[in-house]
Amino acid sequence: MGLLRSLTVLCLLSLFSGLTCISAQSPARMTDALLQDYAYRALVRPRTGIIYEGSVPANLTGIKVSALRLRSGSLRSKGVTYKEFQIPVGVVATPYVERLVLVYQNLGNWSSYFYEIDGYTHLTPVLGLLAYDAANLSATNLPELDIRASESPISINFTDQRPAPKGSSPKCIWFDLHGSVNFSNVTSRNTCSTYQQGHFSIVVESIAPAPAPTPGVQPGPSPHGRKKEINSRVWIIVGSVAGGLALIMLLSFIVLCVRRCNREKKMRYMEKSAEVGESLKMTSVGASKAPAASGTRTQPTLESEHVS
């Protein structure tokens, strides 16, 4: 029964193999593309330099997104203050576009879900700043532009920060668009700096876990625990499928070997039977030898004997 279930799962995985390609992209990057779409929807007859607040679906409640359209030349020569981001003079976008859109993200209570760091706890929501081409405001799945500060760094002033535990040392953390994580010192009480775009937060090392609860109290499952449990189940299913395929191949090999052995055994039996049969006597005929029967079963008679 377990083997049949494993084969069924294998068929389902084959049917939905296209989803594997999608899942190869991290949830955070998929969310970036989704939030770019919702931010652009807010740009209806937009004016340059005005912040437009976007709306997200109910299943992403807690995330804030907005869009700001600017001229590339104006951004470089004047800079701009955008929410918690203080963008100085000298920021350059590559490749060059005439106008660009800066998409702001505040991931709120989703911060730890999309940007979980082992051994660290977020003291602030994760804030994102990404730049896109503004040539087509109805486009989706746009690639990000590369914006860099060439003179002074971009400052991020976190306005929603929880107090750090006593004795801990808060750190700035930057998640770039390629999955790398970079730590730096907090420049002031709640300010970080960067020369590039990405996602930012202030974190602190996690405190050691509290003692185990009393037997009568059962803690509820955490989202991270459920995620690990799901991953464990996936590996169990994959292992069952691989084991089922290996078992089928082994059984097929055994059946082929048994059939081959039976066929060879039958051939040897037939050859042996032929060898032990009655052999004919050999007689000399001139200079050669030929087989000859020892006698005949019916004695020949002359026709004259029948007549008499």
C-alpha atoms as a printed R data frame, in Angstrom:
    type eleno elety resid chain resno      x       y       z
1   ATOM     1    CA   MET     A     1  0.000   0.000   0.000
2   ATOM     2    CA   GLY     A     2  2.868   2.355   0.831
3   ATOM     3    CA   LEU     A     3  4.492   1.596  -2.530
4   ATOM     4    CA   LEU     A     4  1.261   2.392  -4.376
5   ATOM     5    CA   ARG     A     5  0.958   5.695  -2.542
6   ATOM     6    CA   SER     A     6  4.566   6.546  -3.400
7   ATOM     7    CA   LEU     A     7  3.950   5.863  -7.095
8   ATOM     8    CA   THR     A     8  0.834   8.052  -6.979
9   ATOM     9    CA   VAL     A     9  2.845  10.910  -5.492
10  ATOM    10    CA   LEU     A    10  5.462  10.423  -8.214
11  ATOM    11    CA   CYS     A    11  2.806  10.809 -10.903
12  ATOM    12    CA   LEU     A    12  1.490  13.986  -9.268
13  ATOM    13    CA   LEU     A    13  4.987  15.417  -9.044
14  ATOM    14    CA   SER     A    14  5.479  14.720 -12.745
15  ATOM    15    CA   LEU     A    15  2.185  16.412 -13.649
16  ATOM    16    CA   PHE     A    16  3.051  19.523 -11.661
17  ATOM    17    CA   SER     A    17  6.735  19.655 -12.507
18  ATOM    18    CA   GLY     A    18  6.223  23.191 -13.818
19  ATOM    19    CA   LEU     A    19  5.644  24.366 -10.270
20  ATOM    20    CA   THR     A    20  9.148  23.249  -9.337
21  ATOM    21    CA   CYS     A    21 10.622  25.834 -11.658
22  ATOM    22    CA   ILE     A    22  8.523  28.532 -10.055
23  ATOM    23    CA   SER     A    23  9.452  27.467  -6.563
24  ATOM    24    CA   ALA     A    24 13.118  27.733  -7.472
25  ATOM    25    CA   GLN     A    25 12.711  31.529  -7.095
26  ATOM    26    CA   SER     A    26 12.696  32.607  -3.435
27  ATOM    27    CA   PRO     A    27  9.388  33.777  -1.889
28  ATOM    28    CA   ALA     A    28 10.984  37.168  -1.152
29  ATOM    29    CA   ARG     A    29 11.861  37.784  -4.820
30  ATOM    30    CA   MET     A    30  8.437  36.618  -5.953
31  ATOM    31    CA   THR     A    31  6.927  39.110  -3.481
32  ATOM    32    CA   ASP     A    32  9.105  41.901  -4.921
33  ATOM    33    CA   ALA     A    33  7.592  41.291  -8.365
34  ATOM    34    CA   LEU     A    34  4.089  41.194  -6.888
35  ATOM    35    CA   LEU     A    35  4.548  44.432  -4.924
36  ATOM    36    CA   GLN     A    36  5.979  46.150  -8.009
37  ATOM    37    CA   ASP     A    37  2.708  45.368  -9.766
38  ATOM    38    CA   TYR     A    38  0.563  46.749  -6.911
39  ATOM    39    CA   ALA     A    39  2.737  49.861  -6.612
40  ATOM    40    CA   TYR     A    40  2.441  50.588 -10.352
41  ATOM    41    CA   ARG     A    41 -1.346  50.240 -10.164
42  ATOM    42    CA   ALA     A    42 -1.374  53.312  -7.913
43  ATOM    43    CA   LEU     A    43  0.289  55.398 -10.652
44  ATOM    44    CA   VAL     A    44 -2.849  56.599 -12.430
45  ATOM    45    CA   ARG     A    45 -1.990  59.835 -14.269
46  ATOM    46    CA   PRO     A    46  0.939  60.311 -11.871
47  ATOM    47    CA   ARG     A    47  2.772  63.537 -11.204
48  ATOM    48    CA   THR     A    48  6.538  63.528 -10.870
49  ATOM    49    CA   GLY     A    49  7.779  63.746  -7.296
50  ATOM    50    CA   ILE     A    50  4.466  62.721  -5.666
51  ATOM    51    CA   ILE     A    51  4.238  59.604  -3.476
52  ATOM    52    CA   TYR     A    52  1.340  57.276  -4.377
53  ATOM    53    CA   GLU     A    53  0.227  54.674  -1.850
54  ATOM    54    CA   GLY     A    54 -0.540  51.227  -3.251
55  ATOM    55    CA   SER     A    55 -3.037  48.630  -2.039
56  ATOM    56    CA   VAL     A    56 -2.170  44.992  -1.376
57  ATOM    57    CA   PRO     A    57 -4.582  42.002  -1.302
58  ATOM    58    CA   ALA     A    58 -6.089  40.754   1.938
59  ATOM    59    CA   ASN     A    59 -3.698  37.798   2.139
60  ATOM    60    CA   LEU     A    60 -0.794  40.284   2.453
61  ATOM    61    CA   THR     A    61 -2.384  42.480   5.111
62  ATOM    62    CA   GLY     A    62  0.324  44.252   7.107
63  ATOM    63    CA   ILE     A    63  2.526  45.071   4.106
64  ATOM    64    CA   LYS     A    64  2.707  48.673   2.883
65  ATOM    65    CA   VAL     A    65  3.808  49.642  -0.606
66  ATOM    66    CA   SER     A    66  4.112  52.971  -2.423
67  ATOM    67    CA   ALA     A    67  5.542  54.376  -5.647
68  ATOM    68    CA   LEU     A    68  7.430  57.580  -6.466
69  ATOM    69    CA   ARG     A    69  8.160  58.584 -10.069
70  ATOM    70    CA   LEU     A    70 11.233  60.751 -10.661
71  ATOM    71    CA   ARG     A    71 13.473  61.967 -13.453
72  ATOM    72    CA   SER     A    72 16.868  60.303 -13.323
73  ATOM    73    CA   GLY     A    73 18.627  63.632 -13.732
74  ATOM    74    CA   SER     A    74 16.634  65.202 -10.900
75  ATOM    75    CA   LEU     A    75 17.378  62.276  -8.580
76  ATOM    76    CA   ARG     A    76 21.092  62.610  -9.275
77  ATOM    77    CA   SER     A    77 21.297  66.379  -8.923
78  ATOM    78    CA   LYS     A    78 18.825  66.985  -6.069
79  ATOM    79    CA   GLY     A    79 18.269  63.734  -4.189
80  ATOM    80    CA   VAL     A    80 14.967  63.058  -2.419
81  ATOM    81    CA   THR     A    81 13.496  62.135   0.960
82  ATOM    82    CA   TYR     A    82 11.208  59.127   0.543
83  ATOM    83    CA   LYS     A    83  9.536  57.759   3.665
84  ATOM    84    CA   GLU     A    84 12.357  56.495   5.939
85  ATOM    85    CA   PHE     A    85 14.939  56.797   3.128
86  ATOM    86    CA   GLN     A    86 17.086  59.920   2.812
87  ATOM    87    CA   ILE     A    87 18.544  59.719  -0.715
88  ATOM    88    CA   PRO     A    88 21.434  62.169  -1.189
89  ATOM    89    CA   VAL     A    89 22.765  63.912  -4.254
90  ATOM    90    CA   GLY     A    90 24.784  61.700  -6.601
91  ATOM    91    CA   VAL     A    91 22.600  58.577  -6.837
92  ATOM    92    CA   VAL     A    92 22.918  57.057 -10.329
93  ATOM    93    CA   ALA     A    93 20.663  54.460 -11.999
94  ATOM    94    CA   THR     A    94 22.101  51.828 -14.363
95  ATOM    95    CA   PRO     A    95 21.145  51.304 -17.142
96  ATOM    96    CA   TYR     A    96 20.182  54.907 -17.759
97  ATOM    97    CA   VAL     A    97 16.474  55.667 -18.134
98  ATOM    98    CA   GLU     A    98 14.800  59.040 -18.509
99  ATOM    99    CA   ARG     A    99 12.322  58.394 -15.694
100 ATOM   100    CA   LEU     A   100 12.314  55.798 -12.957
101 ATOM   101    CA   VAL     A   101  9.961  54.617 -10.219
102 ATOM   102    CA   LEU     A   102 11.178  54.027  -6.678
103 ATOM   103    CA   VAL     A   103  9.054  51.324  -5.042
104 ATOM   104    CA   TYR     A   104  8.956  51.445  -1.241
105 ATOM   105    CA   GLN     A   105  8.138  48.351   0.825
106 ATOM   106    CA   ASN     A   106  7.349  48.000   4.526
107 ATOM   107    CA   LEU     A   107  6.937  44.288   5.193
108 ATOM   108    CA   GLY     A   108  5.546  44.803   8.708
109 ATOM   109    CA   ASN     A   109  4.674  41.544  10.440
110 ATOM   110    CA   TRP     A   110  5.814  39.591   7.362
111 ATOM   111    CA   SER     A   111  9.448  40.626   7.890
112 ATOM   112    CA   SER     A   112 10.533  37.483   9.744
113 ATOM   113    CA   TYR     A   113  8.692  35.273   7.252
114 ATOM   114    CA   PHE     A   114 10.457  36.588   4.139
115 ATOM   115    CA   TYR     A   115 13.779  37.510   5.773
116 ATOM   116    CA   GLU     A   116 14.411  35.092   8.624
117 ATOM   117    CA   ILE     A   117 17.984  35.044   9.956
118 ATOM   118    CA   ASP     A   118 19.093  32.189  12.193
119 ATOM   119    CA   GLY     A   119 20.294  33.475  15.556
120 ATOM   120    CA   TYR     A   120 18.888  36.990  15.082
121 ATOM   121    CA   THR     A   121 15.623  38.800  15.827
122 ATOM   122    CA   HIS     A   122 14.240  41.805  13.933
123 ATOM   123    CA   LEU     A   123 13.830  44.951  16.029
124 ATOM   124    CA   THR     A   124 12.290  46.843  13.095
125 ATOM   125    CA   PRO     A   125 10.170  45.931  10.090
126 ATOM   126    CA   VAL     A   126 12.107  45.126   6.935
127 ATOM   127    CA   LEU     A   127 12.076  48.160   4.618
128 ATOM   128    CA   GLY     A   128 12.683  47.792   0.893
129 ATOM   129    CA   LEU     A   129 13.752  50.305  -1.751
130 ATOM   130    CA   LEU     A   130 13.814  49.108  -5.380
131 ATOM   131    CA   ALA     A   131 14.094  51.083  -8.631
132 ATOM   132    CA   TYR     A   132 12.307  50.285 -11.911
133 ATOM   133    CA   ASP     A   133 11.966  51.815 -15.370
134 ATOM   134    CA   ALA     A   134  8.980  54.192 -15.622
135 ATOM   135    CA   ALA     A   135  8.568  53.947 -19.409
136 ATOM   136    CA   ASN     A   136  5.582  51.561 -19.145
137 ATOM   137    CA   LEU     A   137  3.495  51.964 -15.988
138 ATOM   138    CA   SER     A   138  1.309  48.956 -16.829
139 ATOM   139    CA   ALA     A   139  4.244  46.537 -17.088
140 ATOM   140    CA   THR     A   140  4.697  43.644 -14.662
141 ATOM   141    CA   ASN     A   141  7.675  41.479 -13.694
142 ATOM   142    CA   LEU     A   142 10.072  44.300 -14.510
143 ATOM   143    CA   PRO     A   143 13.779  43.855 -13.775
144 ATOM   144    CA   GLU     A   144 15.199  46.192 -11.162
145 ATOM   145    CA   LEU     A   145 17.513  49.019 -12.115
146 ATOM   146    CA   ASP     A   146 20.830  49.199 -10.295
147 ATOM   147    CA   ILE     A   147 20.951  52.395  -8.232
148 ATOM   148    CA   ARG     A   148 24.110  53.374  -6.346
149 ATOM   149    CA   ALA     A   149 25.130  56.354  -4.263
150 ATOM   150    CA   SER     A   150 28.337  57.760  -5.716
151 ATOM   151    CA   GLU     A   151 29.033  60.310  -2.963
152 ATOM   152    CA   SER     A   152 27.260  60.191   0.410
153 ATOM   153    CA   PRO     A   153 25.411  56.994   1.431
154 ATOM   154    CA   ILE     A   154 21.647  56.589   1.541
155 ATOM   155    CA   SER     A   155 20.347  56.874   5.126
156 ATOM   156    CA   ILE     A   156 17.485  54.775   6.520
157 ATOM   157    CA   ASN     A   157 15.857  56.239   9.628
158 ATOM   158    CA   PHE     A   158 13.762  53.485  11.241
159 ATOM   159    CA   THR     A   159 10.796  55.043  13.015
160 ATOM   160    CA   ASP     A   160  9.266  51.808  14.337
161 ATOM   161    CA   GLN     A   161 11.921  50.090  16.445
162 ATOM   162    CA   ARG     A   162 11.400  47.857  19.462
163 ATOM   163    CA   PRO     A   163 13.783  48.346  22.390
164 ATOM   164    CA   ALA     A   164 16.808  46.068  22.303
165 ATOM   165    CA   PRO     A   165 17.304  43.582  25.154
166 ATOM   166    CA   LYS     A   166 19.632  44.778  27.885
167 ATOM   167    CA   GLY     A   167 23.263  44.082  27.091
168 ATOM   168    CA   SER     A   168 22.652  43.377  23.385
169 ATOM   169    CA   SER     A   169 24.217  45.204  20.444
170 ATOM   170    CA   PRO     A   170 21.833  46.046  17.561
171 ATOM   171    CA   LYS     A   171 23.164  45.635  14.022
172 ATOM   172    CA   CYS     A   172 22.082  46.944  10.643
173 ATOM   173    CA   ILE     A   173 21.372  44.212   8.120
174 ATOM   174    CA   TRP     A   174 21.124  44.552   4.343
175 ATOM   175    CA   PHE     A   175 19.649  41.889   2.057
176 ATOM   176    CA   ASP     A   176 20.756  42.449  -1.535
177 ATOM   177    CA   LEU     A   177 18.816  41.246  -4.576
178 ATOM   178    CA   HIS     A   178 21.032  38.181  -5.025
179 ATOM   179    CA   GLY     A   179 20.355  36.642  -1.609
180 ATOM   180    CA   SER     A   180 23.494  37.888   0.161
181 ATOM   181    CA   VAL     A   181 23.276  39.179   3.737
182 ATOM   182    CA   ASN     A   182 25.515  41.987   4.999
183 ATOM   183    CA   PHE     A   183 25.865  43.335   8.546
184 ATOM   184    CA   SER     A   184 27.049  46.799   9.559
185 ATOM   185    CA   ASN     A   185 27.013  49.027  12.619
186 ATOM   186    CA   VAL     A   186 24.075  51.271  13.459
187 ATOM   187    CA   THR     A   187 25.237  54.811  12.642
188 ATOM   188    CA   SER     A   188 23.018  56.365  15.306
189 ATOM   189    CA   ARG     A   189 20.294  55.135  17.643
190 ATOM   190    CA   ASN     A   190 18.010  53.905  14.833
191 ATOM   191    CA   THR     A   191 19.725  54.798  11.553
192 ATOM   192    CA   CYS     A   192 21.497  52.624   8.995
193 ATOM   193    CA   SER     A   193 23.284  53.571   5.779
194 ATOM   194    CA   THR     A   194 23.792  51.940   2.401
195 ATOM   195    CA   TYR     A   195 25.170  52.688  -1.041
196 ATOM   196    CA   GLN     A   196 22.804  50.344  -2.890
197 ATOM   197    CA   GLN     A   197 19.156  49.323  -3.030
198 ATOM   198    CA   GLY     A   198 17.679  46.253  -1.350
199 ATOM   199    CA   HIS     A   199 15.947  45.404   1.937
200 ATOM   200    CA   PHE     A   200 17.049  46.700   5.326
201 ATOM   201    CA   SER     A   201 16.380  46.136   9.015
202 ATOM   202    CA   ILE     A   202 17.896  46.424  12.491
203 ATOM   203    CA   VAL     A   203 18.448  43.087  14.210
204 ATOM   204    CA   VAL     A   204 19.844  41.782  17.463
205 ATOM   205    CA   GLU     A   205 21.197  38.394  18.442
206 ATOM   206    CA   SER     A   206 18.462  36.120  19.746
207 ATOM   207    CA   ILE     A   207 18.259  35.429  23.463
208 ATOM   208    CA   ALA     A   208 18.761  31.840  24.629
209 ATOM   209    CA   PRO     A   209 15.484  29.870  24.675
210 ATOM   210    CA   ALA     A   210 13.450  29.903  27.883
211 ATOM   211    CA   PRO     A   211 13.191  26.767  30.062
212 ATOM   212    CA   ALA     A   212 10.796  24.076  28.917
213 ATOM   213    CA   PRO     A   213  7.163  24.681  29.951
214 ATOM   214    CA   THR     A   214  5.477  22.621  32.638
215 ATOM   215    CA   PRO     A   215  3.903  19.322  31.480
216 ATOM   216    CA   GLY     A   216  0.402  20.763  31.692
217 ATOM   217    CA   VAL     A   217  1.133  23.565  29.195
218 ATOM   218    CA   GLN     A   218  1.561  22.750  25.520
219 ATOM   219    CA   PRO     A   219  2.923  25.620  23.397
220 ATOM   220    CA   GLY     A   220  1.192  26.189  20.083
221 ATOM   221    CA   PRO     A   221  3.073  25.450  16.874
222 ATOM   222    CA   SER     A   222  4.998  28.379  15.433
223 ATOM   223    CA   PRO     A   223  4.960  29.251  11.703
224 ATOM   224    CA   HIS     A   224  8.645  28.313  11.436
225 ATOM   225    CA   GLY     A   225  7.969  24.962  13.121
226 ATOM   226    CA   ARG     A   226  5.202  24.240  10.641
227 ATOM   227    CA   LYS     A   227  7.512  25.134   7.785
228 ATOM   228    CA   LYS     A   228 10.189  22.706   9.035
229 ATOM   229    CA   GLU     A   229  7.540  20.015   9.492
230 ATOM   230    CA   ILE     A   230  6.337  20.514   5.906
231 ATOM   231    CA   ASN     A   231  9.915  20.299   4.618
232 ATOM   232    CA   SER     A   232 10.388  17.079   6.609
233 ATOM   233    CA   ARG     A   233  7.250  15.581   5.081
234 ATOM   234    CA   VAL     A   234  8.415  16.535   1.593
235 ATOM   235    CA   TRP     A   235 11.707  14.731   2.128
236 ATOM   236    CA   ILE     A   236  9.848  11.674   3.452
237 ATOM   237    CA   ILE     A   237  7.687  11.617   0.310
238 ATOM   238    CA   VAL     A   238 10.728  12.023  -1.952
239 ATOM   239    CA   GLY     A   239 12.513   9.215  -0.099
240 ATOM   240    CA   SER     A   240  9.463   6.953  -0.392
241 ATOM   241    CA   VAL     A   241  9.237   7.605  -4.137
242 ATOM   242    CA   ALA     A   242 12.941   6.889  -4.633
243 ATOM   243    CA   GLY     A   243 12.688   3.736  -2.519
244 ATOM   244    CA   GLY     A   244  9.640   2.543  -4.464
245 ATOM   245    CA   LEU     A   245 11.400   3.018  -7.798
246 ATOM   246    CA   ALA     A   246 14.494   1.206  -6.520
247 ATOM   247    CA   LEU     A   247 12.334  -1.690  -5.289
248 ATOM   248    CA   ILE     A   248 10.564  -1.980  -8.660
249 ATOM   249    CA   MET     A   249 13.899  -2.021 -10.500
250 ATOM   250    CA   LEU     A   250 15.271  -4.671  -8.114
251 ATOM   251    CA   LEU     A   251 12.202  -6.904  -8.528
252 ATOM   252    CA   SER     A   252 12.373  -6.566 -12.328
253 ATOM   253    CA   PHE     A   253 16.043  -7.532 -12.282
254 ATOM   254    CA   ILE     A   254 15.341 -10.594 -10.097
255 ATOM   255    CA   VAL     A   255 12.508 -11.756 -12.399
256 ATOM   256    CA   LEU     A   256 14.739 -11.450 -15.470
257 ATOM   257    CA   CYS     A   257 17.522 -13.396 -13.752
258 ATOM   258    CA   VAL     A   258 15.142 -16.203 -12.697
259 ATOM   259    CA   ARG     A   259 13.722 -16.524 -16.216
260 ATOM   260    CA   ARG     A   260 17.189 -16.606 -17.717
261 ATOM   261    CA   CYS     A   261 18.356 -19.284 -15.249
262 ATOM   262    CA   ASN     A   262 15.298 -21.439 -15.989
263 ATOM   263    CA   ARG     A   263 15.895 -21.180 -19.727
264 ATOM   264    CA   GLU     A   264 19.558 -22.146 -19.383
265 ATOM   265    CA   LYS     A   265 18.658 -25.056 -17.081
266 ATOM   266    CA   LYS     A   266 16.142 -26.383 -19.613
267 ATOM   267    CA   MET     A   267 18.686 -26.179 -22.431
268 ATOM   268    CA   ARG     A   268 21.267 -28.096 -20.379
269 ATOM   269    CA   TYR     A   269 18.660 -30.797 -19.615
270 ATOM   270    CA   MET     A   270 17.824 -31.222 -23.325
271 ATOM   271    CA   GLU     A   271 21.494 -31.463 -24.270
272 ATOM   272    CA   LYS     A   272 22.133 -34.065 -21.576
273 ATOM   273    CA   SER     A   273 19.132 -36.143 -22.701
274 ATOM   274    CA   ALA     A   274 20.432 -36.145 -26.256
275 ATOM   275    CA   GLU     A   275 23.863 -37.300 -25.135
276 ATOM   276    CA   VAL     A   276 22.628 -40.352 -23.127
277 ATOM   277    CA   GLY     A   277 20.449 -41.779 -25.997
278 ATOM   278    CA   GLU     A   278 21.195 -45.172 -27.712
279 ATOM   279    CA   SER     A   279 24.236 -44.973 -30.001
280 ATOM   280    CA   LEU     A   280 24.551 -46.892 -33.297
281 ATOM   281    CA   LYS     A   281 27.313 -49.389 -34.024
282 ATOM   282    CA   MET     A   282 29.982 -48.327 -36.462
283 ATOM   283    CA   THR     A   283 31.042 -50.604 -39.321
284 ATOM   284    CA   SER     A   284 33.773 -50.323 -41.903
285 ATOM   285    CA   VAL     A   285 32.726 -49.653 -45.456
286 ATOM   286    CA   GLY     A   286 35.795 -49.609 -47.591
287 ATOM   287    CA   ALA     A   287 38.181 -47.038 -46.191
288 ATOM   288    CA   SER     A   288 35.532 -45.212 -44.105
289 ATOM   289    CA   LYS     A   289 33.223 -45.977 -41.199
290 ATOM   290    CA   ALA     A   290 29.459 -45.594 -41.077
291 ATOM   291    CA   PRO     A   291 26.766 -46.314 -38.471
292 ATOM   292    CA   ALA     A   292 24.908 -49.600 -38.875
293 ATOM   293    CA   ALA     A   293 21.890 -51.095 -37.109
294 ATOM   294    CA   SER     A   294 22.447 -54.298 -35.190
295 ATOM   295    CA   GLY     A   295 19.334 -55.930 -36.618
296 ATOM   296    CA   THR     A   296 15.964 -55.312 -38.173
297 ATOM   297    CA   ARG     A   297 12.602 -55.834 -36.610
298 ATOM   298    CA   THR     A   298 10.919 -57.231 -39.777
299 ATOM   299    CA   GLN     A   299 12.706 -60.035 -41.641
300 ATOM   300    CA   PRO     A   300 12.533 -59.758 -45.409
301 ATOM   301    CA   THR     A   301 10.659 -62.563 -47.310
302 ATOM   302    CA   LEU     A   302 10.721 -63.540 -50.953
303 ATOM   303    CA   GLU     A   303  7.649 -63.204 -53.114
304 ATOM   304    CA   SER     A   304  7.864 -66.891 -53.975
305 ATOM   305    CA   GLU     A   305  7.397 -67.770 -50.321
306 ATOM   306    CA   HIS     A   306  4.143 -65.795 -50.228
307 ATOM   307    CA   VAL     A   307  2.905 -67.564 -53.350
308 ATOM   308    CA   SER     A   308  3.568 -70.990 -51.900
